[in-house]
CSV table of C-alpha atoms in Angstrom, one decimal:
chain,number,residue,atom,x,y,z
J,634,MET,CA,68.9,-75.8,-16.0
J,635,ILE,CA,69.6,-74.8,-12.4
J,636,PRO,CA,71.7,-71.6,-12.5
J,637,ASN,CA,74.6,-71.0,-10.1
J,638,HIS,CA,73.8,-67.9,-8.1
J,639,SER,CA,76.7,-66.4,-6.3
J,640,HIS,CA,75.2,-62.9,-5.6
J,641,LEU,CA,73.3,-62.7,-2.3
J,642,LEU,CA,71.7,-59.5,-1.0
J,643,PRO,CA,72.0,-59.0,2.7
J,644,ASP,CA,69.1,-59.9,4.9
J,645,ALA,CA,67.0,-56.9,5.5
J,646,GLU,CA,63.4,-55.7,6.0
J,647,ALA,CA,61.5,-52.8,4.5
J,648,VAL,CA,62.2,-49.6,6.4
J,649,GLY,CA,59.2,-48.2,8.1
J,650,ILE,CA,58.1,-44.7,9.0
J,651,ASP,CA,60.5,-44.7,12.0
J,652,GLY,CA,63.5,-46.0,10.1
J,653,VAL,CA,63.2,-49.3,12.0
J,654,ALA,CA,64.1,-52.2,9.7
J,655,ARG,CA,61.3,-54.5,10.8
J,656,PRO,CA,57.7,-53.5,10.1
J,657,ASP,CA,55.2,-53.6,13.0
J,658,LYS,CA,53.0,-56.0,11.1
J,659,PRO,CA,52.7,-59.8,10.8
J,660,GLU,CA,54.5,-60.9,7.7
J,661,GLU,CA,52.9,-63.3,5.2
J,662,ALA,CA,54.8,-66.4,4.1
J,663,CYS,CA,54.5,-66.7,0.4
J,664,GLY,CA,52.6,-66.4,-2.9
J,665,VAL,CA,52.3,-69.4,-5.2
J,666,PHE,CA,51.4,-69.6,-8.8
J,667,GLY,CA,51.1,-72.4,-11.4
J,668,ILE,CA,49.9,-72.8,-15.0
J,669,TYR,CA,49.2,-75.5,-17.5
J,670,ALA,CA,48.9,-73.9,-20.9
J,671,PRO,CA,50.4,-75.6,-23.9
J,672,GLY,CA,51.1,-73.1,-26.7
J,673,GLU,CA,51.3,-70.1,-24.3
J,674,ASP,CA,54.3,-68.2,-22.9
J,675,VAL,CA,53.9,-69.8,-19.5
J,676,ALA,CA,57.1,-68.2,-18.0
J,677,LYS,CA,55.8,-64.7,-18.8
J,678,LEU,CA,52.3,-65.4,-17.6
J,679,THR,CA,53.8,-66.7,-14.3
J,680,TYR,CA,56.0,-63.6,-14.0
J,681,PHE,CA,52.9,-61.4,-14.1
J,682,GLY,CA,51.0,-63.7,-11.7
J,683,LEU,CA,53.9,-63.4,-9.2
J,684,TYR,CA,54.0,-59.6,-9.8
J,685,ALA,CA,50.4,-59.4,-8.6
J,686,LEU,CA,51.2,-61.6,-5.6
J,687,GLN,CA,54.3,-59.6,-4.6
J,688,HIS,CA,52.6,-58.4,-1.4
J,689,ARG,CA,52.8,-61.9,0.0
J,690,GLY,CA,56.6,-62.0,0.1
J,691,GLN,CA,59.4,-59.8,-1.1
J,692,GLU,CA,62.6,-61.7,-0.1
J,693,SER,CA,63.0,-63.9,-3.2
J,694,ALA,CA,61.3,-65.1,-6.3
J,695,GLY,CA,61.6,-68.1,-8.6
J,696,ILE,CA,60.0,-69.8,-11.6
J,697,ALA,CA,60.4,-73.4,-12.9
J,698,THR,CA,59.2,-74.6,-16.3
J,699,PHE,CA,59.0,-78.1,-17.8
J,700,VAL,CA,59.8,-79.4,-21.3
J,701,GLY,CA,59.2,-83.1,-21.0
J,702,GLU,CA,61.3,-84.3,-18.0
J,703,LYS,CA,63.7,-81.3,-18.3
J,704,VAL,CA,63.3,-78.6,-15.7
J,705,TYR,CA,64.3,-75.0,-16.4
J,706,LEU,CA,64.8,-72.9,-13.2
J,707,HIS,CA,65.6,-69.4,-12.2
J,708,LYS,CA,65.4,-68.0,-8.7
J,709,GLU,CA,67.1,-65.2,-6.8
J,710,MET,CA,66.9,-62.9,-3.9
J,711,GLY,CA,64.8,-59.7,-4.4
J,712,LEU,CA,61.6,-58.5,-5.9
J,713,VAL,CA,60.0,-60.2,-8.9
J,714,SER,CA,60.9,-57.3,-11.1
J,715,GLN,CA,64.5,-57.5,-9.9
J,716,VAL,CA,64.9,-61.3,-10.3
J,717,PHE,CA,63.5,-61.5,-13.9
J,718,ASN,CA,63.9,-59.7,-17.2
J,719,GLU,CA,62.9,-60.5,-20.8
J,720,SER,CA,66.1,-62.5,-21.5
J,721,ILE,CA,65.8,-64.6,-18.4
J,722,LEU,CA,62.1,-65.4,-19.2
J,723,GLU,CA,63.0,-66.4,-22.7
J,724,GLU,CA,65.3,-69.1,-21.3
J,725,LEU,CA,62.3,-70.7,-19.4
J,726,PRO,CA,60.5,-72.6,-22.1
J,727,GLY,CA,57.7,-75.1,-21.7
J,728,ASP,CA,53.9,-75.7,-21.3
J,729,ILE,CA,54.0,-76.0,-17.5
J,730,ALA,CA,55.3,-73.4,-15.0
J,731,VAL,CA,55.2,-72.9,-11.3
J,732,GLY,CA,56.3,-69.7,-9.5
J,733,HIS,CA,56.9,-68.4,-6.0
J,734,THR,CA,57.5,-65.2,-4.1
J,735,ARG,CA,58.8,-65.7,-0.6
J,736,TYR,CA,58.9,-64.3,2.9
J,737,SER,CA,60.7,-66.7,5.1
J,738,THR,CA,59.0,-68.3,8.1
J,739,THR,CA,61.0,-71.6,8.2
J,740,GLY,CA,64.5,-71.3,7.0
J,741,SER,CA,66.6,-68.2,6.7
J,742,SER,CA,66.5,-65.6,3.9
J,743,ARG,CA,69.1,-67.1,1.6
J,744,VAL,CA,68.9,-68.0,-2.1
J,745,VAL,CA,69.3,-71.7,-1.4
J,746,ASN,CA,66.0,-71.5,0.5
J,747,ALA,CA,64.3,-69.6,-2.4
J,748,GLN,CA,61.6,-71.6,-4.2
J,749,PRO,CA,60.6,-73.5,-6.3
J,750,ALA,CA,62.3,-76.4,-4.6
J,751,VAL,CA,63.4,-78.8,-7.3
J,752,VAL,CA,63.9,-82.4,-6.4
J,753,PRO,CA,64.7,-85.4,-8.7
J,754,THR,CA,62.6,-88.6,-8.7
J,755,ARG,CA,62.5,-91.8,-10.8
J,756,LEU,CA,59.7,-90.1,-12.9
J,757,GLY,CA,61.6,-86.9,-13.5
J,758,SER,CA,62.0,-83.8,-11.3
J,759,LEU,CA,59.3,-82.1,-9.4
J,760,ALA,CA,59.2,-78.3,-8.6
J,761,LEU,CA,57.3,-77.4,-5.5
J,762,THR,CA,56.1,-74.1,-4.2
J,763,HIS,CA,54.6,-73.7,-0.7
J,764,ASN,CA,52.6,-71.2,1.3
J,765,GLY,CA,52.2,-72.0,4.9
J,766,ASN,CA,54.2,-73.8,7.6
J,767,LEU,CA,54.5,-77.4,8.8
J,768,VAL,CA,54.4,-78.1,12.6
J,769,ASN,CA,55.9,-81.6,12.3
J,770,THR,CA,59.1,-80.4,10.6
J,771,VAL,CA,61.5,-82.0,13.0
J,772,GLN,CA,59.8,-85.4,12.8
J,773,LEU,CA,59.5,-85.3,9.0
J,774,ARG,CA,63.1,-84.3,8.6
J,775,GLU,CA,64.2,-87.3,10.8
J,776,GLU,CA,62.1,-89.7,8.8
J,777,LEU,CA,63.6,-88.4,5.5
J,778,GLN,CA,67.2,-88.6,6.8
J,779,LYS,CA,66.6,-92.2,7.7
J,780,SER,CA,65.5,-92.7,4.0
J,781,HIS,CA,68.8,-91.1,3.0
J,782,CYS,CA,67.2,-88.2,1.3
J,783,ASN,CA,69.5,-85.4,0.3
J,784,LEU,CA,68.6,-82.3,2.3
J,785,VAL,CA,69.9,-79.1,0.7
J,786,THR,CA,67.9,-76.3,2.4
J,787,THR,CA,66.6,-75.5,5.9
J,788,THR,CA,63.0,-75.1,4.8
J,789,ASP,CA,59.9,-77.2,5.5
J,790,SER,CA,59.0,-76.8,1.9
J,791,GLU,CA,61.9,-78.9,0.7
J,792,LEU,CA,60.8,-81.6,3.2
J,793,ILE,CA,57.4,-81.8,1.5
J,794,ALA,CA,59.1,-82.1,-1.9
J,795,LEU,CA,61.5,-84.8,-0.6
J,796,ALA,CA,58.6,-86.7,1.0
J,797,ILE,CA,56.8,-86.8,-2.4
J,798,ALA,CA,60.1,-88.0,-4.0
J,799,ASP,CA,60.5,-90.6,-1.3
J,800,GLU,CA,57.0,-92.0,-2.0
J,801,VAL,CA,57.5,-91.9,-5.8
J,802,ASN,CA,60.9,-93.5,-5.7
J,803,SER,CA,59.3,-96.4,-3.7
J,804,GLY,CA,57.3,-97.2,-6.8
J,805,LYS,CA,54.2,-95.0,-6.6
J,806,ALA,CA,52.8,-92.9,-9.4
J,807,TRP,CA,52.8,-89.1,-9.1
J,808,LEU,CA,49.3,-88.9,-7.7
J,809,GLU,CA,49.5,-91.8,-5.3
J,810,GLY,CA,53.0,-90.7,-4.1
J,811,ALA,CA,51.9,-87.1,-3.5
J,812,ILE,CA,48.8,-88.1,-1.5
J,813,ALA,CA,50.9,-90.5,0.6
J,814,ALA,CA,53.4,-87.6,1.3
J,815,PHE,CA,50.7,-85.1,2.2
J,816,GLN,CA,49.4,-87.6,4.8
J,817,ARG,CA,52.8,-87.4,6.5
J,818,CYS,CA,52.6,-83.6,6.7
J,819,GLN,CA,51.0,-81.7,9.6
J,820,GLY,CA,50.4,-77.9,9.5
J,821,ALA,CA,49.4,-75.3,6.9
J,822,PHE,CA,50.3,-75.9,3.3
J,823,SER,CA,48.9,-74.6,0.1
J,824,LEU,CA,51.0,-76.1,-2.7
J,825,VAL,CA,51.5,-75.7,-6.4
J,826,ILE,CA,53.7,-78.5,-7.7
J,827,GLY,CA,55.0,-78.9,-11.3
J,828,THR,CA,55.9,-82.3,-12.7
J,829,PRO,CA,56.7,-83.6,-16.2
J,830,ALA,CA,53.1,-85.0,-16.3
J,831,GLY,CA,51.2,-82.0,-15.1
J,832,VAL,CA,50.5,-79.5,-12.3
J,833,MET,CA,49.1,-80.1,-8.8
J,834,GLY,CA,47.3,-77.7,-6.6
J,835,VAL,CA,46.9,-78.8,-2.9
J,836,ARG,CA,45.5,-77.5,0.3
J,837,ASP,CA,45.9,-78.9,3.8
J,838,PRO,CA,42.8,-80.4,5.5
J,839,ASN,CA,42.0,-77.1,7.2
J,840,GLY,CA,42.6,-74.8,4.2
J,841,ILE,CA,44.4,-72.3,6.4
J,842,ARG,CA,46.1,-70.6,3.4
J,843,PRO,CA,44.1,-69.7,0.2
J,844,LEU,CA,44.5,-71.2,-3.2
J,845,VAL,CA,42.3,-70.6,-6.3
J,846,ILE,CA,41.8,-72.1,-9.7
J,847,GLY,CA,41.3,-70.1,-12.9
J,848,THR,CA,41.1,-70.7,-16.6
J,849,LEU,CA,42.7,-68.6,-19.4
J,850,ALA,CA,40.2,-66.4,-21.1
J,851,GLY,CA,38.8,-68.1,-24.2
J,852,ASN,CA,40.5,-71.5,-23.5
J,853,PRO,CA,38.9,-73.4,-20.6
J,854,GLN,CA,41.4,-76.2,-20.9
J,855,ARG,CA,44.3,-73.9,-19.9
J,856,TYR,CA,44.3,-73.8,-16.1
J,857,VAL,CA,45.9,-71.4,-13.6
J,858,LEU,CA,46.5,-71.8,-9.9
J,859,ALA,CA,47.2,-68.8,-7.6
J,860,SER,CA,47.2,-67.8,-4.0
J,861,GLU,CA,44.6,-65.1,-4.7
J,862,THR,CA,42.3,-64.1,-7.5
J,863,CYS,CA,44.4,-61.0,-8.1
J,864,GLY,CA,47.0,-63.4,-9.6
J,865,LEU,CA,44.4,-64.5,-12.1
J,866,ASP,CA,43.1,-61.0,-12.9
J,867,ILE,CA,46.4,-59.7,-14.0
J,868,ILE,CA,46.7,-62.2,-16.9
J,869,GLY,CA,43.0,-62.1,-17.8
J,870,ALA,CA,42.3,-65.5,-16.4
J,871,GLU,CA,38.8,-66.2,-15.1
J,872,TYR,CA,38.2,-67.4,-11.6
J,873,LEU,CA,36.7,-70.9,-11.5
J,874,ARG,CA,36.7,-71.9,-7.8
J,875,ASP,CA,38.8,-72.3,-4.7
J,876,VAL,CA,40.8,-75.5,-4.1
J,877,GLU,CA,39.0,-77.0,-1.2
J,878,PRO,CA,40.5,-77.9,2.2
J,879,GLY,CA,42.0,-81.4,1.8
J,880,GLU,CA,41.7,-81.4,-2.0
J,881,LEU,CA,44.3,-82.1,-4.7
J,882,VAL,CA,43.6,-80.9,-8.2
J,883,TRP,CA,45.6,-82.6,-10.9
J,884,ILE,CA,45.9,-80.7,-14.2
J,885,THR,CA,47.2,-82.6,-17.2
J,886,GLU,CA,46.5,-82.9,-20.9
J,887,ALA,CA,43.3,-84.8,-19.9
J,888,GLY,CA,42.0,-81.7,-18.1
J,889,LEU,CA,41.4,-81.0,-14.4
J,890,ALA,CA,40.8,-83.9,-12.0
J,891,SER,CA,39.9,-83.5,-8.3
J,892,PHE,CA,40.9,-85.8,-5.4
J,893,HIS,CA,39.8,-85.3,-1.8
J,894,TRP,CA,42.8,-86.9,0.0
J,895,ALA,CA,42.0,-85.9,3.6
J,896,GLN,CA,39.5,-88.0,5.5
J,897,GLN,CA,37.9,-85.3,7.6
J,898,PRO,CA,38.7,-81.8,6.2
J,899,GLN,CA,37.5,-78.9,8.4
J,900,ARG,CA,37.8,-75.5,6.9
J,901,LYS,CA,39.8,-73.0,9.1
J,902,LEU,CA,40.8,-70.2,6.8
J,903,CYS,CA,43.2,-67.7,8.4
J,904,ILE,CA,41.1,-64.7,9.3
J,905,PHE,CA,44.1,-62.4,8.8
J,906,GLU,CA,44.0,-63.2,5.1
J,907,MET,CA,40.7,-61.4,5.0
J,908,ILE,CA,41.7,-58.6,7.4
J,909,TYR,CA,45.2,-57.7,6.1
J,910,PHE,CA,47.2,-60.2,4.0
J,911,ALA,CA,45.3,-60.7,0.8
J,912,ARG,CA,44.9,-57.8,-1.6
J,913,PRO,CA,41.7,-55.8,-1.2
J,914,ASP,CA,40.7,-56.6,-4.9
J,915,SER,CA,41.0,-60.3,-4.3
J,916,ILE,CA,37.7,-62.3,-4.1
J,917,MET,CA,36.8,-64.4,-1.1
J,918,HIS,CA,33.3,-65.7,-0.4
J,919,SER,CA,32.0,-64.1,-3.7
J,920,GLU,CA,33.0,-60.6,-2.8
J,921,SER,CA,36.1,-58.4,-2.8
J,922,LEU,CA,38.0,-58.2,0.5
J,923,TYR,CA,37.7,-54.4,0.2
J,924,THR,CA,34.0,-54.9,0.8
J,925,TYR,CA,34.6,-57.0,3.9
J,926,ARG,CA,37.1,-54.5,5.2
J,927,LEU,CA,34.6,-51.7,4.8
J,928,ARG,CA,32.2,-53.7,7.0
J,929,LEU,CA,35.0,-54.1,9.6
J,930,GLY,CA,35.3,-50.4,9.8
J,931,ARG,CA,31.6,-49.9,10.1
J,932,GLN,CA,31.4,-52.5,12.9
J,933,LEU,CA,34.3,-50.8,14.6
J,934,ALA,CA,32.5,-47.4,14.5
J,935,GLN,CA,29.4,-49.0,16.1
J,936,GLU,CA,31.4,-50.7,18.8
J,937,SER,CA,33.9,-47.9,19.6
J,938,PRO,CA,32.8,-44.5,18.4
J,939,ALA,CA,35.0,-41.4,18.8
J,940,LYS,CA,34.5,-37.6,18.6
J,941,ALA,CA,36.7,-36.2,16.0
J,942,ASP,CA,37.0,-33.9,13.0
J,943,ILE,CA,38.3,-36.4,10.4
J,944,VAL,CA,39.0,-40.1,10.0
J,945,ILE,CA,42.2,-41.3,8.3
J,946,GLY,CA,43.6,-44.7,7.5
J,947,VAL,CA,47.1,-46.1,7.7
J,948,PRO,CA,48.0,-46.7,4.0
J,949,ASP,CA,47.3,-49.0,2.4
J,950,SER,CA,45.9,-51.8,4.5
J,951,GLY,CA,44.0,-49.6,7.0
J,952,ILE,CA,42.2,-47.4,4.4
J,953,PRO,CA,39.1,-49.6,3.6
J,954,ALA,CA,38.3,-49.9,7.3
J,955,ALA,CA,38.8,-46.2,7.8
J,956,ILE,CA,36.4,-45.4,5.0
J,957,GLY,CA,33.9,-47.8,6.6
J,958,PHE,CA,34.4,-46.2,10.0
J,959,ALA,CA,33.8,-42.7,8.4
J,960,GLN,CA,30.6,-44.0,6.7
J,961,ALA,CA,29.1,-45.4,9.9
J,962,SER,CA,30.2,-42.5,12.2
J,963,GLY,CA,29.4,-39.6,9.9
J,964,ILE,CA,32.9,-38.2,10.5
J,965,PRO,CA,34.5,-37.1,7.2
J,966,TYR,CA,37.2,-39.3,5.7
J,967,ALA,CA,40.4,-37.6,4.6
J,968,GLU,CA,43.9,-38.6,3.5
J,969,GLY,CA,46.3,-37.6,6.2
J,970,LEU,CA,49.3,-39.8,5.3
J,971,ILE,CA,50.8,-40.2,1.8
J,972,LYS,CA,52.6,-43.4,1.0
J,973,ASN,CA,55.8,-43.4,-1.1
J,974,ARG,CA,54.8,-46.2,-3.5
J,975,TYR,CA,58.2,-46.6,-5.0
J,976,VAL,CA,60.1,-47.6,-1.9
J,977,GLY,CA,59.5,-51.3,-2.1
J,978,ARG,CA,62.1,-53.1,-0.1
J,979,THR,CA,65.4,-51.4,0.5
J,980,PHE,CA,68.6,-53.1,1.5
J,981,ILE,CA,70.3,-49.8,2.3
J,982,GLN,CA,70.0,-49.1,6.0
J,983,PRO,CA,69.6,-45.5,7.1
J,984,THR,CA,72.3,-43.9,9.3
J,985,GLN,CA,71.5,-43.0,12.9
J,986,MET,CA,71.4,-39.4,12.0
J,987,MET,CA,68.7,-40.2,9.4
J,988,ARG,CA,66.7,-42.1,12.0
J,989,GLU,CA,66.9,-39.4,14.6
J,990,SER,CA,65.9,-36.7,12.1
J,991,GLY,CA,62.7,-38.7,11.3
J,992,LEU,CA,63.4,-40.6,8.1
J,993,ARG,CA,60.0,-41.2,6.5
J,994,MET,CA,60.6,-43.4,3.6
J,995,LYS,CA,57.1,-44.9,3.4
J,996,LEU,CA,54.7,-42.4,4.9
J,997,ASN,CA,54.6,-38.6,5.0
J,998,PRO,CA,51.9,-36.6,6.8
J,999,LEU,CA,49.8,-33.9,5.1
J,1000,LYS,CA,50.3,-31.1,7.6
J,1001,ASP,CA,47.6,-28.8,6.3
J,1002,VAL,CA,45.0,-31.6,6.5
J,1003,LEU,CA,46.0,-32.6,10.1
J,1004,ALA,CA,46.8,-29.3,11.7
J,1005,GLY,CA,44.4,-28.3,14.5
J,1006,LYS,CA,42.3,-31.4,14.0
J,1007,LYS,CA,41.0,-34.2,16.3
J,1008,ILE,CA,41.8,-37.3,14.4
J,1009,VAL,CA,40.6,-40.9,14.3
J,1010,ILE,CA,43.3,-43.1,12.7
J,1011,VAL,CA,42.3,-46.6,11.7
J,1012,ASP,CA,44.8,-49.4,11.3
J,1013,ASP,CA,44.2,-53.2,10.7
J,1014,SER,CA,46.4,-54.5,13.5
J,1015,ILE,CA,49.0,-53.6,16.1
J,1016,VAL,CA,51.6,-56.3,16.7
J,1017,ARG,CA,54.6,-54.9,18.5
J,1018,GLY,CA,53.4,-51.2,18.9
J,1019,THR,CA,56.8,-49.7,17.8
J,1020,THR,CA,55.6,-48.3,14.5
J,1021,SER,CA,52.3,-47.1,16.0
J,1022,CYS,CA,54.0,-45.0,18.6
J,1023,LYS,CA,56.2,-43.3,15.9
J,1024,LEU,CA,53.2,-42.8,13.7
J,1025,VAL,CA,51.2,-41.1,16.5
J,1026,ARG,CA,54.2,-38.8,17.2
J,1027,THR,CA,54.3,-37.9,13.5
J,1028,LEU,CA,50.7,-37.0,13.5
J,1029,ARG,CA,51.1,-34.8,16.5
J,1030,ASP,CA,54.2,-33.1,15.0
J,1031,ALA,CA,52.0,-32.3,12.0
J,1032,GLY,CA,49.6,-30.4,14.2
J,1033,ALA,CA,47.0,-33.0,15.3
J,1034,VAL,CA,45.5,-31.9,18.6
J,1035,GLU,CA,44.0,-35.3,19.5
J,1036,VAL,CA,44.8,-38.8,18.1
J,1037,HIS,CA,42.3,-41.6,18.6
J,1038,MET,CA,43.4,-45.0,17.3
J,1039,ARG,CA,40.9,-47.6,16.2
J,1040,VAL,CA,42.0,-51.1,15.1
J,1041,SER,CA,39.9,-53.2,12.8
J,1042,SER,CA,40.9,-56.5,14.4
J,1043,PRO,CA,41.2,-57.8,18.0
J,1044,PRO,CA,44.4,-57.6,20.0
J,1045,VAL,CA,47.1,-60.0,18.7
J,1046,THR,CA,48.0,-62.1,21.8
J,1047,HIS,CA,49.4,-65.3,20.4
J,1048,PRO,CA,52.0,-66.2,17.8
J,1049,CYS,CA,51.2,-68.0,14.6
J,1050,PHE,CA,52.6,-71.4,13.7
J,1051,TYR,CA,50.9,-71.7,10.3
J,1052,GLY,CA,52.9,-69.5,8.0
J,1053,ILE,CA,52.7,-66.0,9.5
J,1054,ASP,CA,55.9,-64.5,10.9
J,1055,THR,CA,54.8,-63.2,14.3
J,1056,ASP,CA,57.2,-62.9,17.2
J,1057,SER,CA,57.4,-65.0,20.3
J,1058,GLN,CA,54.5,-64.2,22.7
J,1059,ASP,CA,56.6,-61.9,24.9
J,1060,GLN,CA,57.1,-59.6,21.8
J,1061,LEU,CA,53.4,-59.2,21.1
J,1062,ILE,CA,52.3,-56.0,22.9
J,1063,ALA,CA,48.8,-57.1,23.6
J,1064,ALA,CA,50.1,-60.3,25.3
J,1065,THR,CA,51.8,-58.3,28.0
J,1066,LYS,CA,49.7,-55.1,28.3
J,1067,SER,CA,46.1,-54.1,28.7
J,1068,VAL,CA,44.4,-51.9,26.1
J,1069,ALA,CA,44.9,-48.9,28.5
J,1070,GLU,CA,48.6,-49.7,28.9
J,1071,ILE,CA,49.0,-50.0,25.1
J,1072,ALA,CA,47.2,-46.6,24.6
J,1073,ALA,CA,49.7,-45.0,27.1
J,1074,GLN,CA,52.7,-46.6,25.4
J,1075,ILE,CA,51.7,-45.5,21.9
J,1076,GLU,CA,50.7,-42.1,23.2
J,1077,VAL,CA,47.1,-41.9,21.9
J,1078,ASP,CA,44.2,-40.1,23.5
J,1079,SER,CA,42.1,-43.3,23.2
J,1080,LEU,CA,42.5,-46.8,21.7
J,1081,ALA,CA,39.9,-49.4,20.9
J,1082,TYR,CA,40.1,-52.7,19.0
J,1083,LEU,CA,37.3,-54.5,17.2
J,1084,SER,CA,35.8,-57.4,19.1
J,1085,GLN,CA,36.4,-61.0,17.9
J,1086,GLU,CA,32.6,-61.4,17.7
J,1087,GLY,CA,32.3,-58.3,15.4
J,1088,MET,CA,35.2,-59.4,13.2
J,1089,LEU,CA,33.6,-62.8,12.6
J,1090,LYS,CA,30.0,-61.6,12.3
J,1091,VAL,CA,30.8,-59.3,9.4
J,1092,THR,CA,32.3,-62.1,7.4
J,1093,GLN,CA,28.7,-63.2,6.9
J,1094,GLU,CA,30.0,-66.8,6.9
J,1095,ASP,CA,30.0,-69.7,9.4
J,1096,THR,CA,32.2,-68.3,12.1
J,1097,ASN,CA,33.6,-71.7,12.9
J,1098,THR,CA,35.3,-71.9,9.6
J,1099,PHE,CA,38.1,-69.5,10.4
J,1100,CYS,CA,41.4,-69.8,12.3
J,1101,THR,CA,41.5,-67.1,15.0
J,1102,ALA,CA,44.5,-68.5,17.0
J,1103,CYS,CA,46.5,-65.3,17.0
J,1104,PHE,CA,43.6,-63.6,18.9
J,1105,ASN,CA,42.6,-66.3,21.3
J,1106,GLY,CA,45.2,-69.1,21.3
J,1107,ASP,CA,42.7,-71.6,19.9
J,1108,TYR,CA,45.0,-73.5,17.5
J,1109,PRO,CA,43.1,-75.8,15.1
J,1110,ILE,CA,46.2,-78.0,14.4
J,1111,SER,CA,48.0,-79.4,17.4
J,1112,VAL,CA,51.4,-77.8,17.8
J,1113,PRO,CA,54.2,-79.9,19.4
J,1114,GLU,CA,55.4,-78.6,22.7
J,1115,THR,CA,58.9,-78.2,21.4
J,1116,VAL,CA,57.6,-75.8,18.8
J,1117,LYS,CA,55.3,-74.1,21.2
J,1118,ARG,CA,58.0,-73.4,23.7
J,1119,SER,CA,60.0,-71.4,21.1
J,1120,LYS,CA,57.2,-68.8,20.9
J,1121,LEU,CA,54.7,-69.2,23.7
J,1122,MET,CA,56.8,-67.7,26.4
J,1123,LEU,CA,54.1,-66.5,28.7
J,1124,GLU,CA,51.9,-68.4,31.1
J,1125,LYS,CA,48.9,-66.1,30.8
J,1126,VAL,CA,47.7,-63.4,28.6
J,1127,VAL,CA,46.5,-60.0,29.6
J,1128,VAL,CA,43.6,-58.9,27.4
């Protein structure tokens, strides 16, 4: 059942503090979820899993379920809570489900590009969900067109699904065909794939995007896959382990089987997952990311102290580091900005009058907390600098006498090609300006970033197991020159 969707919401981004449609943050690609649980309401469990992963993408959402070889699919533009309701979920029967919540990095924001991507094969249809970005999209597309594959979307995710179908249709079984297809893919991909026979969870050889395995409470033979552990927690599933870089887990009625399909996997987890993208209550390296972000703030206070009356964080992602900064510096932590938690994504654009009058849909200052104070404001990153400037002005308008900004990551100087939507290099403020020039542009009394060494040190892990390309241009997966030229516009970087 593939519904005919005619209603499309216009492309738009969440409105920030300054009324600008595009947030001054890197945007994550997607959240993926899958479940094998005969006898359970898999559609509803997937709905709640996606609900917990909503922060990873807010453009579209979809769920596919399987009853034998029959696929039931519903996907639409909008938030998970807007796309699904009780009656829709009741029309998604089965023992297997895969789900997706999307922010587009390859392919425009249209319902045809929403996932799961469902593709027919000789063994029945597969439903694929993808977090990441391929770098050999053009080459793979040409190969598939020569094989007369039917391309429906403009996403790299569909190409992965079609590559699996191409291999399966040549006579291979699900497992053999999938592994052959993954070896044709280059880039970042964490995948959850539903088939009539079972569910696959897959990570690329570098494991750039996360993927975890859980079991339903009280039934260890009922398995769950999710981008983050928060997707397990919401349904009471117990974290088992991560899918390893270059690993395929195959979940069927026989249980969970593991296959290491890549010859030389080398872990390079995106460090921004730990700094910003993943929810603070998600677990990585046996601890919550909240705890890691506290350490970032403490390290930042040691590296770049400031004299101030209070420390505040930019809600929500800057708050753990701000608390850590306050703990290490001895400066009291306070809430200076209140977030409107019911804004979500709006498709209604403000008028120019609203923008000029200081429309504050997401953040509002506490004037009595800020008035007459010297403030340290901590954020996790600055990408373009546009929102930072408006935010600083808001704090000064609320009565702050000094504003010192501290950033719990290094300057973002290079674009990402692995599933994060960052601009071309000339749009990244730290690629074209020194720290002093950025401070002048965003109108702060002082500005300091965390060092790359400090950021990696406080992971308490092997520092060579992270991708830090957005900070230093050291890309772990070779990016074709044609792809690079679209984003790497500058010959040298000012740090």
